[in-house]
Every structure is written in C-alpha cells, then in structure tokens.
PDB file of C-alpha atoms in Angstrom:
ATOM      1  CA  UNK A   1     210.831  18.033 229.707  1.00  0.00           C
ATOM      2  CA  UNK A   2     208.354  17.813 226.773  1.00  0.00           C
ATOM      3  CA  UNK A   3     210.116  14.455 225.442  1.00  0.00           C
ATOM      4  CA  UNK A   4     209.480  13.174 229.068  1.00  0.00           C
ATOM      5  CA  UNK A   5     205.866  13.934 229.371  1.00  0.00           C
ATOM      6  CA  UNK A   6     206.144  12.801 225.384  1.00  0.00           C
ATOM      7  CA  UNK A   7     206.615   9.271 226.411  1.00  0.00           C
ATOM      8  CA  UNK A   8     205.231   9.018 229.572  1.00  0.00           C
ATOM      9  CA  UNK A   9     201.749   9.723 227.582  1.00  0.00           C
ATOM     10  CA  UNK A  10     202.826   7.112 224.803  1.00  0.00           C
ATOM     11  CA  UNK A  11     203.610   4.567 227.399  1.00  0.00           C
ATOM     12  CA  UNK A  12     200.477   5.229 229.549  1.00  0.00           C
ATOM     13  CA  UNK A  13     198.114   5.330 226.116  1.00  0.00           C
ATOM     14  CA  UNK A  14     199.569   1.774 225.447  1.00  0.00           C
ATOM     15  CA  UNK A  15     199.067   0.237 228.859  1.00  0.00           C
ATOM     16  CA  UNK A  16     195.729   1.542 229.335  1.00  0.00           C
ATOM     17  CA  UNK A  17     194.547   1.608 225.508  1.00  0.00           C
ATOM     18  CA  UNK A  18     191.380  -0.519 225.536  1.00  0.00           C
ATOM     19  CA  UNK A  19     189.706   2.074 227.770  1.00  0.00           C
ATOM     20  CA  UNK A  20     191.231   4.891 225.828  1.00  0.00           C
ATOM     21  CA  UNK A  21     190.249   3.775 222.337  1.00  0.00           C
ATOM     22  CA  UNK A  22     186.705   2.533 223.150  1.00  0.00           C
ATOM     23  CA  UNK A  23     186.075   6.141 224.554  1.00  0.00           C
ATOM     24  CA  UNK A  24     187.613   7.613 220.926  1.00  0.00           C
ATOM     25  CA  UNK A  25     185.270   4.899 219.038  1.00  0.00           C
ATOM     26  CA  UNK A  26     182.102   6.198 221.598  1.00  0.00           C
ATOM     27  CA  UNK A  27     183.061   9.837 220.489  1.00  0.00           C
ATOM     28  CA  UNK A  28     182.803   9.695 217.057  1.00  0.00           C
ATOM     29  CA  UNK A  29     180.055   7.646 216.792  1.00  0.00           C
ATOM     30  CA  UNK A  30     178.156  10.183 218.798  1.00  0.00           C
ATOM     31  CA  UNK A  31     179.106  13.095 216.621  1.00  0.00           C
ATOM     32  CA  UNK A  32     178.193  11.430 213.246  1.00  0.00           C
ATOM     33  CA  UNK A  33     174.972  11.065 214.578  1.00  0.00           C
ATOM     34  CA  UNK A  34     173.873  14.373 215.687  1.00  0.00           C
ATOM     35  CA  UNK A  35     176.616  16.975 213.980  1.00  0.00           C
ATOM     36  CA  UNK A  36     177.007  20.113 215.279  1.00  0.00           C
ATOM     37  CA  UNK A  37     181.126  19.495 215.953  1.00  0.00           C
ATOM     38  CA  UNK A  38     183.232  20.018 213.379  1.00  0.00           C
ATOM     39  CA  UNK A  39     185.053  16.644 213.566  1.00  0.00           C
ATOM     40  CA  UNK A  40     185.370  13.738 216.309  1.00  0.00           C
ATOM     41  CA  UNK A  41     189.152  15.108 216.560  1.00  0.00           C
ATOM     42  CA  UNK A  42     188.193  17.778 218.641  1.00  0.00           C
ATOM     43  CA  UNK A  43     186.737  16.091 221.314  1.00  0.00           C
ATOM     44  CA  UNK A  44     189.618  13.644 220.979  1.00  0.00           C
ATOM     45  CA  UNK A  45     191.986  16.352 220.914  1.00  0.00           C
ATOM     46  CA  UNK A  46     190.718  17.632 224.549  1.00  0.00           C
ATOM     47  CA  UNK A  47     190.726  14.215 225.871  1.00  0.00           C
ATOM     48  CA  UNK A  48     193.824  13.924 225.328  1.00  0.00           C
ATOM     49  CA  UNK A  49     195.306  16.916 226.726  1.00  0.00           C
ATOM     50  CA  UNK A  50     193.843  16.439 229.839  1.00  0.00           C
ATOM     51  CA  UNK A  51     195.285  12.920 229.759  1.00  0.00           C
ATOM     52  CA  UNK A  52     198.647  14.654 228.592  1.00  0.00           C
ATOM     53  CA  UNK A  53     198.597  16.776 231.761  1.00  0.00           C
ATOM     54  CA  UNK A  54     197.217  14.575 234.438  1.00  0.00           C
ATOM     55  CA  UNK A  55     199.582  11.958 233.442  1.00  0.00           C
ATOM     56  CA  UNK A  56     202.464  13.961 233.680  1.00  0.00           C
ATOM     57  CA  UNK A  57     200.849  15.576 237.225  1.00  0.00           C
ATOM     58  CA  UNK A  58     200.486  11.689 238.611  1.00  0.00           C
ATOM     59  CA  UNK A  59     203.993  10.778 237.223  1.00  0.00           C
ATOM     60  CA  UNK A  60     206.703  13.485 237.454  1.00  0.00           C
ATOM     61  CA  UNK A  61     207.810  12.882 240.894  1.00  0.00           C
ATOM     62  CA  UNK A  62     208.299   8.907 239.988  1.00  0.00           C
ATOM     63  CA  UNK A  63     209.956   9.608 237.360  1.00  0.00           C
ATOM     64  CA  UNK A  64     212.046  12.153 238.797  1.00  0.00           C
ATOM     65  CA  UNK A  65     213.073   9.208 241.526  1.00  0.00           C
ATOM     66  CA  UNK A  66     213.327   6.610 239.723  1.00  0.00           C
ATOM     67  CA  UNK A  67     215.992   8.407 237.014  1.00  0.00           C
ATOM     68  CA  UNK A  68     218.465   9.120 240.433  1.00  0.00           C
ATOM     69  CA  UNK A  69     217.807   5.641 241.114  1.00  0.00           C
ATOM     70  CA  UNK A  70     218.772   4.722 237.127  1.00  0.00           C
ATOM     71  CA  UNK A  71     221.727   7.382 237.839  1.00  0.00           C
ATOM     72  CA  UNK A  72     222.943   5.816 240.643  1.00  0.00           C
ATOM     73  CA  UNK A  73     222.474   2.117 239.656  1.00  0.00           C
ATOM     74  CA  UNK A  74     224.953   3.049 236.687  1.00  0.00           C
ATOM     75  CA  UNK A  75     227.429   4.862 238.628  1.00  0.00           C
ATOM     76  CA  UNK A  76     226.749   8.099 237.202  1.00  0.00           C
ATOM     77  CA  UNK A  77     227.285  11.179 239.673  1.00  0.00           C
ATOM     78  CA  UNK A  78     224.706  14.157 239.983  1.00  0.00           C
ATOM     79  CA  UNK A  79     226.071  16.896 237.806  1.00  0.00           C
ATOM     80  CA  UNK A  80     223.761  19.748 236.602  1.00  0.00           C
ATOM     81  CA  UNK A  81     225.984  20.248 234.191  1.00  0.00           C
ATOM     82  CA  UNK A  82     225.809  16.576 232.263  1.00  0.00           C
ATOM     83  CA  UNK A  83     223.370  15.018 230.724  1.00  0.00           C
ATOM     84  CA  UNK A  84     224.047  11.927 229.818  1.00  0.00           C
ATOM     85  CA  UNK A  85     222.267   9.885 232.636  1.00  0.00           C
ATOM     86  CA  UNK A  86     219.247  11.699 231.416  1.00  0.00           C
ATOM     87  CA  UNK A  87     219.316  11.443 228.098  1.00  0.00           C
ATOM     88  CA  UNK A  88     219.830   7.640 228.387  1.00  0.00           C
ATOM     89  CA  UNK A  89     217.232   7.332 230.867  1.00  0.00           C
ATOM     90  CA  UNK A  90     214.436   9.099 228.756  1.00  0.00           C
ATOM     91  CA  UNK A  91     215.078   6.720 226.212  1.00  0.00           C
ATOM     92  CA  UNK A  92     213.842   3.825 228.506  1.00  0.00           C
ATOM     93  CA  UNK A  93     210.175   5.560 229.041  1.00  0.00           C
ATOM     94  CA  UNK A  94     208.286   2.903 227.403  1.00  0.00           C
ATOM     95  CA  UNK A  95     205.016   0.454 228.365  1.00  0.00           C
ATOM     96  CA  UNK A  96     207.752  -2.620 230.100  1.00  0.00           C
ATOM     97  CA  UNK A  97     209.724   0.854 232.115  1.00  0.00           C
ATOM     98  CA  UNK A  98     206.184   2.382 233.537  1.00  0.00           C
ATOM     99  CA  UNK A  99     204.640  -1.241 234.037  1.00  0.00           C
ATOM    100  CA  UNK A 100     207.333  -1.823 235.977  1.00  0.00           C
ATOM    101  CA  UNK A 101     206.719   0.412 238.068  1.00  0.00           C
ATOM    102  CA  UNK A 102     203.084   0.265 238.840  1.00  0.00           C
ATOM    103  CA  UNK A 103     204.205  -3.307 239.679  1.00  0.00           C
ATOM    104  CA  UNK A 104     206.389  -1.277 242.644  1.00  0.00           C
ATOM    105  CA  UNK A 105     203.873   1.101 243.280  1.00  0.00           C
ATOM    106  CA  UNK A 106     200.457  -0.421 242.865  1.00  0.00           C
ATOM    107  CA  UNK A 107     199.017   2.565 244.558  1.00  0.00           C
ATOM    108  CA  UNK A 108     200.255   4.866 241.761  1.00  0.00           C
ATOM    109  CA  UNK A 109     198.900   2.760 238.873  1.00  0.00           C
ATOM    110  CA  UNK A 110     195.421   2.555 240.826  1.00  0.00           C
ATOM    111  CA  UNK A 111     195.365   6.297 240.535  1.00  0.00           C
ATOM    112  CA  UNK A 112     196.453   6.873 236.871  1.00  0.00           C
ATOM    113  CA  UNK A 113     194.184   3.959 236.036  1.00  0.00           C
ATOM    114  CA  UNK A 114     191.055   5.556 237.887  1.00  0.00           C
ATOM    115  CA  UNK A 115     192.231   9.157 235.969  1.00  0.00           C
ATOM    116  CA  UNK A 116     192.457   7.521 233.135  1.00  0.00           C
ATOM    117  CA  UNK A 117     188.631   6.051 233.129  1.00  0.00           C
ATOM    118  CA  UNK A 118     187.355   9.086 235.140  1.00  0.00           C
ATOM    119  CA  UNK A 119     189.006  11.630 232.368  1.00  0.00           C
ATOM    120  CA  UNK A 120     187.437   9.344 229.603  1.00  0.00           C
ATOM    121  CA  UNK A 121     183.918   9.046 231.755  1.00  0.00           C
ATOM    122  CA  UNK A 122     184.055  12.950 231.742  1.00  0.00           C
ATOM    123  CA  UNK A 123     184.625  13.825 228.197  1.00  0.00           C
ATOM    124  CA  UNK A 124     181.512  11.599 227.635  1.00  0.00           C
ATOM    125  CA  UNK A 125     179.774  13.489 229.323  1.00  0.00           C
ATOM    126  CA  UNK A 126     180.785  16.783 228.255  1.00  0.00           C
ATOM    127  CA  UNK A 127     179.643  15.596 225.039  1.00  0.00           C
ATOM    128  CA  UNK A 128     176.025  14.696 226.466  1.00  0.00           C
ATOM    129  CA  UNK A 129     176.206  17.729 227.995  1.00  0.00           C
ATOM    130  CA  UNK A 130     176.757  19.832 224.613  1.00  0.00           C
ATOM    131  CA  UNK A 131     174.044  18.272 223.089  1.00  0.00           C
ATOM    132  CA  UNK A 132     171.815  18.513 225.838  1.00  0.00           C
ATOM    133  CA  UNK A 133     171.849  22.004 226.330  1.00  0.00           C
ATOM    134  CA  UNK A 134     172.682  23.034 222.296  1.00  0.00           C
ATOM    135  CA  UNK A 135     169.544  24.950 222.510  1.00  0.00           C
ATOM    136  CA  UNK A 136     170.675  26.772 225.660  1.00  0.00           C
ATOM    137  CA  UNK A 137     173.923  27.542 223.860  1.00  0.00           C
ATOM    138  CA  UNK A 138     171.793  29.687 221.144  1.00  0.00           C
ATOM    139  CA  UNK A 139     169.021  31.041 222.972  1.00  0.00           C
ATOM    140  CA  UNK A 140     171.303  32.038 226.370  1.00  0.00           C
ATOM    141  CA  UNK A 141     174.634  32.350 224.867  1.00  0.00           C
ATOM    142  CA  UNK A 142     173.586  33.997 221.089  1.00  0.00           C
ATOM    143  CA  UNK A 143     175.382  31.427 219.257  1.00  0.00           C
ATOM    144  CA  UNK A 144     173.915  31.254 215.587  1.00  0.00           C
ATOM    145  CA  UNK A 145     171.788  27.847 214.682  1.00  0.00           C
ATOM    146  CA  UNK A 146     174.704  26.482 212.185  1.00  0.00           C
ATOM    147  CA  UNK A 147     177.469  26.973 214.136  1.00  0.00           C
ATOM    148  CA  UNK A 148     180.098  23.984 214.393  1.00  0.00           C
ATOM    149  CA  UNK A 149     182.168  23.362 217.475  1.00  0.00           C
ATOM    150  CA  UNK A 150     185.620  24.009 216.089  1.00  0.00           C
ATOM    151  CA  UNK A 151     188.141  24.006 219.632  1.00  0.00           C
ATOM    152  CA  UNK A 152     187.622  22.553 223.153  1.00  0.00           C
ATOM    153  CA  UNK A 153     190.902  22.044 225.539  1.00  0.00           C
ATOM    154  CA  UNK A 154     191.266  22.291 229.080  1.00  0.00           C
ATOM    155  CA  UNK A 155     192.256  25.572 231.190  1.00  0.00           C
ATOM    156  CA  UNK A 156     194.669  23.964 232.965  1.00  0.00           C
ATOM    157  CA  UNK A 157     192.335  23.841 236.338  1.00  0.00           C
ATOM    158  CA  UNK A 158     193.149  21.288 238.582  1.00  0.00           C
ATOM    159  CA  UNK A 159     190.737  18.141 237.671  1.00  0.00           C
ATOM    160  CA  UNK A 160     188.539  17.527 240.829  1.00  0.00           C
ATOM    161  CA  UNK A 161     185.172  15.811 241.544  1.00  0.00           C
ATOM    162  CA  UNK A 162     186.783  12.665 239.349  1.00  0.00           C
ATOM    163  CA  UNK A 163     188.215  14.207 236.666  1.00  0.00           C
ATOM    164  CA  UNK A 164     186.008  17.150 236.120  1.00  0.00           C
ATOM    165  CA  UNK A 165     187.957  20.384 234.401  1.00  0.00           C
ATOM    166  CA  UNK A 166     187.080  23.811 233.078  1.00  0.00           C
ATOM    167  CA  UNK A 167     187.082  23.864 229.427  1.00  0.00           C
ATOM    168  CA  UNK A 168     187.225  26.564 226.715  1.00  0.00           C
ATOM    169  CA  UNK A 169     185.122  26.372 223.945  1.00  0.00           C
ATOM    170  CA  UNK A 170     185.463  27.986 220.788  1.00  0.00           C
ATOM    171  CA  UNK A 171     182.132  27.968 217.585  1.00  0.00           C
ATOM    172  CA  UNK A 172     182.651  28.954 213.880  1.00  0.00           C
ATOM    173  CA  UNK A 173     180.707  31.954 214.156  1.00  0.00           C
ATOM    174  CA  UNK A 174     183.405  33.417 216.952  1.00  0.00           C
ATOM    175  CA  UNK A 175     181.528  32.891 220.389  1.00  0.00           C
ATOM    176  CA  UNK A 176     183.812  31.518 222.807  1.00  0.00           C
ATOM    177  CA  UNK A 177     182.253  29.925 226.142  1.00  0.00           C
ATOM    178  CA  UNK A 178     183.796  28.560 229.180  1.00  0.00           C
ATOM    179  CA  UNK A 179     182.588  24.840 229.826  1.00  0.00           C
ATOM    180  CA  UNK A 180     181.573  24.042 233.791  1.00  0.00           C
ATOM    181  CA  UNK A 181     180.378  20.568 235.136  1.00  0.00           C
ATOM    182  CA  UNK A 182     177.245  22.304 235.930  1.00  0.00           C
ATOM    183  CA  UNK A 183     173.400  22.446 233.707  1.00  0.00           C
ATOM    184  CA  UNK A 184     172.281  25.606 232.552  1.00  0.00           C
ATOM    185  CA  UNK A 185     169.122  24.468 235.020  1.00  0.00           C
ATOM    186  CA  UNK A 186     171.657  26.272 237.484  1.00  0.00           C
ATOM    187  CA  UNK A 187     171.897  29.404 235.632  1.00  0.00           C
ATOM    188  CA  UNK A 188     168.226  29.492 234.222  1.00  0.00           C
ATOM    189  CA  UNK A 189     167.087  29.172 237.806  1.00  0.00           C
ATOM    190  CA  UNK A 190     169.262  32.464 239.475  1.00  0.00           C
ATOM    191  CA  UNK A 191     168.453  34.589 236.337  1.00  0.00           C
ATOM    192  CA  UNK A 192     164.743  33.543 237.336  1.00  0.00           C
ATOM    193  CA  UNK A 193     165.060  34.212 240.549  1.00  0.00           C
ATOM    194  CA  UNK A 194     167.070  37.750 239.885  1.00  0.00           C
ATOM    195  CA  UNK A 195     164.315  39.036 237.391  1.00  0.00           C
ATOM    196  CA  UNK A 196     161.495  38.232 240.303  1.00  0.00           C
ATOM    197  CA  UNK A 197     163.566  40.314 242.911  1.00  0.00           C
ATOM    198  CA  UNK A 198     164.276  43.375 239.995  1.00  0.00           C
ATOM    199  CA  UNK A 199     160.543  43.634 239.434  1.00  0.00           C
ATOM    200  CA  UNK A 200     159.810  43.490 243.373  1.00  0.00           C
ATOM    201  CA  UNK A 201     162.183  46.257 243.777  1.00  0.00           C
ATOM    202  CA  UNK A 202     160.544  48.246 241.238  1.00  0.00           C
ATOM    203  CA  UNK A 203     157.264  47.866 242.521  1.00  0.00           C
ATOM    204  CA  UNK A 204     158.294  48.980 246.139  1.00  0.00           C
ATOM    205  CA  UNK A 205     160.398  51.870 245.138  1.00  0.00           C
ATOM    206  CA  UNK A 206     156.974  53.102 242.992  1.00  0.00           C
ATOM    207  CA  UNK A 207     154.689  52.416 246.028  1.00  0.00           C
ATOM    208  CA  UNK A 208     152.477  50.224 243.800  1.00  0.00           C
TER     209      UNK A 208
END
C-alpha cells in the first residue's frame, strides 16, 4: 500500500498546497533566525509525516470504496488473486480523482482540510515551543549549550486535541527527548512541589 498512501499524500499536498507551503516558508524563516536546528528540513520532515499518516488515516476507507466502486464500474470481478483493477486504479490517485471526491463527500474534505491546517498550526508551535523552553532543555534535560536539533518525527500516537502528537527528538550531542504538548511550567511545578514534601518528610521522621 505504500504507492497508495504515496499518492494520496501527493494529491492532498497539491490540493491543499498554499497552506502547506506557507507553513514550510514560516519554518525556515524561524530557524535562520534563531539556529539551534540543524536545518529547516527537519521540522519539514516531521510535518510531513504526520501529514503522511493522518492523510492516509482520513482516506483509506474512501479509497478502499471507491476502488470496488472503480472495479465494479469496469466490470472487473473481486479476485484476491488479480490485480489488475488495482493496479489501474492506483494510477488514477491524483488532485482531479481526490477532488472529486471531496465534491461527494464534503464532510471528508472538511476534515482533511481542518488536519491539514491543525497539523501545520501544531508544528508551529512545536517550534515556539523549542525555543521557548531551549534553556529548560539544558538546564532540566543536560543537553550541552551547542547542541543542534538533528531528528524530530512523530510516534505514531493518535493526533488529538487538533492535531497534537508525541514526538521524538533526537540532539547532536546524543540526548534523545520525547516532545509533549505540555510547558516544562508543568514539570518545574511537581518537581517543586515533590522537593517541599521530601524535606517535610525528613523533618518529621527527625522530630525537628
């Protein structure tokens, strides 16, 4: 199925490539301000991933109907064992075949076009985030003050909360860290919180 989800993504990418680009464009201009990543790619590179997946998530059941209804329409029979229908239909996954049906099923293109924006809105601010909290990320997480961002992709978590993923994220100097829609305010706070209740434990257990 990879040439499927293949050209589902290259027909999606064209319908929808305004939003996608201007988000690319937004990326890069962000990193060759500040650093710190070792190219715009690898931002881009998650992006589209998660694109990759969710599109093939929102789509693989149309598709799956829509090549019986090719099969059928051509007076091909269903035979595990022959391909041909599906080869032929595969080769139709392009921008007018997937237009066409968002014109049938307006409901379906209102959701890939909202994942589309909401995956593009997150990946923004993933990159706000990064920045945000870079001196978190060396002062919590050890990471040296010259590493680069090298490798960010999704875990293959369900998107939820509009578009919102897990993501793994890997720094020159070998620290890996696991990316959640959530500040290090979060964190920061129960470690606080922890510490007060360690000491208060101490001091009852010495009868101070």
């Amino acid at each position: 199925m990879e040439e499927v989800v293949k050209r589902l993504t290259l027909a999606v990418y064209e319908i929808y490539i305004e939003i996608i680009e201007s988000t690319e464009k937004k990326i890069c201009a962000s990193i060759s301000n500040r650093g710190k990543i070792d190219s715009c790619q690898v931002i881009i590179h998650c992006m589209n991933q998660m694109l990759e997946g969710n599109i093939w998530r929102l789509l693989n059941k149309t598709f799956v109907y829509e090549f019986h209804r090719y099969r059928t329409s051509v007076g091909l029979p269903a035979d595990k064992n022959s391909t041909k229908a599906f080869i032929e239909y595969v080769g139709k996954l392009n921008r007018e075949e997937i237009g066409s049906w968002f014109e049938k099923y307006p409901v379906l293109e209102n959701m890939v076009r909202n994942n589309i924006q909401n995956t593009c809105d997150y990946i923004m601010r993933v990159l706000g985030d990064y920045y945000m909290d870079y001196e978190e990320l060396i002062s919590i997480m050890g990471i040296t003050n010259d590493a680069m961002l090298i490798e960010l992709k999704p875990m293959n978590s369900d998107p939820h909360n509009k578009g919102t993923m897990v993501l793994f994220a890997k720094f020159s100097d070998g620290h890996h860290v696991i990316y959640k829609a959530r500040s290090f305010g979060a964190d920061l706070l129960i470690k606080k919180i922890l510490f007060v209740l360690t000491i208060l434990l101490l001091i009852y257990h010495a009868g101070w």
